[in-house]
mmCIF file of C-alpha atoms in Angstrom:
data_model
loop_
_atom_site.group_PDB
_atom_site.id
_atom_site.type_symbol
_atom_site.label_atom_id
_atom_site.label_comp_id
_atom_site.label_asym_id
_atom_site.label_seq_id
_atom_site.Cartn_x
_atom_site.Cartn_y
_atom_site.Cartn_z
ATOM 1 C CA MET A 1 -46.792 -10.122 21.296
ATOM 2 C CA ASN A 2 -43.564 -10.696 19.874
ATOM 3 C CA TYR A 3 -40.884 -8.232 21.532
ATOM 4 C CA THR A 4 -37.363 -7.509 19.103
ATOM 5 C CA LEU A 5 -34.411 -6.346 20.291
ATOM 6 C CA PRO A 6 -30.980 -5.869 18.991
ATOM 7 C CA GLU A 7 -30.267 -8.901 20.400
ATOM 8 C CA GLY A 8 -32.692 -11.203 18.874
ATOM 9 C CA SER A 9 -36.688 -11.496 19.986
ATOM 10 C CA PHE A 10 -39.017 -13.832 22.204
ATOM 11 C CA THR A 11 -43.033 -14.460 22.260
ATOM 12 C CA LEU A 12 -44.984 -12.674 25.355
ATOM 13 C CA PHE A 13 -47.702 -14.175 26.832
ATOM 14 C CA PRO A 14 -51.535 -12.240 25.021
ATOM 15 C CA ALA A 15 -51.621 -8.787 27.929
ATOM 16 C CA ALA A 16 -51.452 -5.174 27.908
ATOM 17 C CA TRP A 17 -47.838 -4.618 27.546
ATOM 18 C CA GLN A 18 -46.548 -1.134 27.550
ATOM 19 C CA ASP A 19 -42.559 -1.018 26.390
ATOM 20 C CA ALA A 20 -41.554 1.186 28.555
ATOM 21 C CA THR A 21 -37.541 0.512 28.303
ATOM 22 C CA MET A 22 -34.835 2.696 28.166
ATOM 23 C CA ASN A 23 -32.072 2.210 25.961
ATOM 24 C CA ILE A 24 -28.200 4.215 27.455
ATOM 25 C CA LEU A 25 -25.218 4.995 25.032
ATOM 26 C CA ARG A 26 -22.010 6.433 26.693
ATOM 27 C CA ASP A 27 -18.923 6.897 25.127
ATOM 28 C CA GLU A 28 -16.275 7.369 27.818
ATOM 29 C CA GLU A 29 -13.954 9.567 25.424
ATOM 30 C CA SER A 30 -16.376 12.523 25.518
ATOM 31 C CA GLY A 31 -18.405 12.305 28.375
ATOM 32 C CA LEU A 32 -21.286 12.117 26.699
ATOM 33 C CA ALA A 33 -24.505 9.474 27.473
ATOM 34 C CA LEU A 34 -27.342 8.909 25.445
ATOM 35 C CA VAL A 35 -30.408 7.812 26.539
ATOM 36 C CA VAL A 36 -33.115 6.285 25.029
ATOM 37 C CA SER A 37 -36.315 6.248 27.068
ATOM 38 C CA ARG A 38 -39.991 5.369 26.076
ATOM 39 C CA GLY A 39 -44.003 5.593 27.605
ATOM 40 C CA PRO A 40 -47.398 5.853 27.036
ATOM 41 C CA ILE A 41 -49.203 8.409 25.931
ATOM 42 C CA PRO A 42 -52.335 8.484 28.505
ATOM 43 C CA ASP A 43 -56.480 8.622 26.229
ATOM 44 C CA GLY A 44 -56.443 11.656 26.003
ATOM 45 C CA SER A 45 -53.470 13.733 26.078
ATOM 46 C CA ASP A 46 -50.290 13.984 22.899
ATOM 47 C CA PHE A 47 -46.054 13.960 23.297
ATOM 48 C CA GLU A 48 -45.712 17.270 24.116
ATOM 49 C CA GLN A 49 -48.751 17.206 26.531
ATOM 50 C CA GLU A 50 -46.682 14.065 27.731
ATOM 51 C CA PHE A 51 -43.609 15.361 27.617
ATOM 52 C CA HIS A 52 -44.755 18.444 29.538
ATOM 53 C CA ARG A 53 -46.775 17.135 31.762
ATOM 54 C CA GLN A 54 -43.095 14.390 32.906
ATOM 55 C CA TRP A 55 -41.264 17.356 33.350
ATOM 56 C CA GLU A 56 -43.707 18.744 36.294
ATOM 57 C CA MET A 57 -43.500 15.491 37.980
ATOM 58 C CA LEU A 58 -39.719 15.040 37.500
ATOM 59 C CA ARG A 59 -38.519 19.715 38.121
ATOM 60 C CA PRO A 60 -39.322 19.300 42.174
ATOM 61 C CA GLN A 61 -36.755 16.428 42.745
ATOM 62 C CA MET A 62 -33.859 18.331 40.315
ATOM 63 C CA GLY A 63 -33.402 21.008 43.093
ATOM 64 C CA GLU A 64 -31.596 23.922 41.253
ATOM 65 C CA ILE A 65 -32.604 24.151 38.184
ATOM 66 C CA GLU A 66 -32.083 26.373 34.600
ATOM 67 C CA GLN A 67 -34.285 25.561 31.997
ATOM 68 C CA GLY A 68 -34.915 27.190 27.821
ATOM 69 C CA ASP A 69 -37.849 27.589 26.554
ATOM 70 C CA PHE A 70 -39.764 24.553 24.907
ATOM 71 C CA MET A 71 -39.562 24.462 21.728
ATOM 72 C CA ARG A 72 -41.246 22.985 18.007
ATOM 73 C CA VAL A 73 -38.660 21.682 15.927
ATOM 74 C CA SER A 74 -38.513 18.715 12.778
ATOM 75 C CA ALA A 75 -36.096 16.554 13.187
ATOM 76 C CA GLY A 76 -34.937 13.487 10.723
ATOM 77 C CA ARG A 77 -33.576 13.960 6.958
ATOM 78 C CA GLU A 78 -36.045 15.288 6.127
ATOM 79 C CA ARG A 79 -37.470 16.917 8.977
ATOM 80 C CA THR A 80 -40.431 15.908 8.422
ATOM 81 C CA ILE A 81 -40.429 14.277 12.483
ATOM 82 C CA ARG A 82 -42.480 16.856 15.322
ATOM 83 C CA ALA A 83 -41.210 16.879 17.530
ATOM 84 C CA VAL A 84 -40.428 19.407 20.498
ATOM 85 C CA GLU A 85 -36.418 20.034 22.151
ATOM 86 C CA VAL A 86 -35.647 21.846 25.931
ATOM 87 C CA GLU A 87 -31.408 22.564 27.163
ATOM 88 C CA THR A 88 -31.904 21.889 30.856
ATOM 89 C CA VAL A 89 -29.365 22.632 33.381
ATOM 90 C CA PHE A 90 -28.937 20.913 36.966
ATOM 91 C CA THR A 91 -27.392 20.182 40.269
ATOM 92 C CA ARG A 92 -28.645 15.755 41.923
ATOM 93 C CA ASN A 93 -26.413 15.469 44.565
ATOM 94 C CA GLY A 94 -23.261 18.464 43.823
ATOM 95 C CA GLN A 95 -23.216 17.462 40.767
ATOM 96 C CA SER A 96 -23.856 19.879 37.531
ATOM 97 C CA GLN A 97 -25.576 17.514 35.016
ATOM 98 C CA TRP A 98 -26.664 18.760 31.149
ATOM 99 C CA GLN A 99 -29.235 18.021 29.088
ATOM 100 C CA LYS A 100 -30.551 18.230 25.276
ATOM 101 C CA GLN A 101 -33.579 16.881 24.979
ATOM 102 C CA LEU A 102 -35.978 15.330 21.971
ATOM 103 C CA ALA A 103 -39.727 13.914 22.594
ATOM 104 C CA LEU A 104 -41.522 13.365 19.569
ATOM 105 C CA GLN A 105 -44.334 10.106 18.873
ATOM 106 C CA ALA A 106 -43.506 6.669 18.298
ATOM 107 C CA PRO A 107 -45.381 5.931 14.605
ATOM 108 C CA GLU A 108 -49.081 4.680 14.494
ATOM 109 C CA GLN A 109 -48.461 4.813 19.078
ATOM 110 C CA PRO A 110 -49.490 6.474 22.048
ATOM 111 C CA VAL A 111 -46.150 6.133 22.952
ATOM 112 C CA LEU A 112 -43.676 9.028 23.680
ATOM 113 C CA LEU A 113 -39.703 8.463 23.182
ATOM 114 C CA VAL A 114 -37.709 11.202 24.401
ATOM 115 C CA PHE A 115 -34.234 11.571 23.777
ATOM 116 C CA THR A 116 -31.657 12.503 25.821
ATOM 117 C CA LEU A 117 -28.351 13.907 25.879
ATOM 118 C CA SER A 118 -26.588 14.675 28.741
ATOM 119 C CA ALA A 119 -22.759 15.118 29.903
ATOM 120 C CA GLN A 120 -21.288 16.158 33.967
ATOM 121 C CA HIS A 121 -19.520 19.343 32.414
ATOM 122 C CA ALA A 122 -20.989 22.012 29.710
ATOM 123 C CA PHE A 123 -22.042 21.518 25.993
ATOM 124 C CA SER A 124 -19.155 21.931 23.699
ATOM 125 C CA GLU A 125 -19.222 22.960 20.021
ATOM 126 C CA GLN A 126 -18.616 19.746 18.918
ATOM 127 C CA ASP A 127 -21.315 18.744 21.149
ATOM 128 C CA ALA A 128 -23.986 20.756 19.942
ATOM 129 C CA GLN A 129 -22.762 19.720 16.549
ATOM 130 C CA ARG A 130 -23.174 15.592 18.307
ATOM 131 C CA TRP A 131 -26.870 16.788 19.035
ATOM 132 C CA GLU A 132 -27.837 18.255 15.766
ATOM 133 C CA THR A 133 -26.254 14.569 14.176
ATOM 134 C CA ILE A 134 -28.225 12.240 15.653
ATOM 135 C CA LYS A 135 -31.780 14.894 15.498
ATOM 136 C CA GLN A 136 -31.271 14.726 11.624
ATOM 137 C CA THR A 137 -29.983 11.649 10.932
ATOM 138 C CA LEU A 138 -33.195 10.028 13.081
ATOM 139 C CA THR A 139 -35.445 7.726 11.736
ATOM 140 C CA LEU A 140 -38.622 6.143 12.716
ATOM 141 C CA ASN A 141 -39.491 2.565 12.726
ATOM 142 C CA ASP A 142 -43.775 1.291 12.493
ATOM 143 C CA ASN A 143 -42.513 -1.911 14.214
ATOM 144 C CA ARG A 144 -45.046 -2.229 17.032
ATOM 145 C CA ASN A 145 -44.556 -4.955 18.975
ATOM 146 C CA VAL A 146 -48.226 -6.421 18.669
#
């Protein structure tokens, strides 16, 4: 298996590898962080079911939590990417956290992609515009590393 990352690529020995990596991008000026995480979608499930399942596992660990509705949305330049979005505010270790999440399935792969925009302050109108830009400029590649 050839595995590609922004800095280069390498070959792994033959095995049933699953990409469960995370990319974390931070902007010190705005105080925003964007995390892109990947994980397998089990057989018999889909990206929506897996996203909900993961939330059910995480919710008890999050302390005080306020969560909006899970909304089906369309992302991408042509709005053809099926996704689920949710906004959450929770307290962890006495610190409030604001999150916007977008979950979708990688093209032609049983892989859940979750984009999480987070801040330690309430989102501003500018933050909301930045989130919309991320969602509407999203493009997905069929870059299977197999």
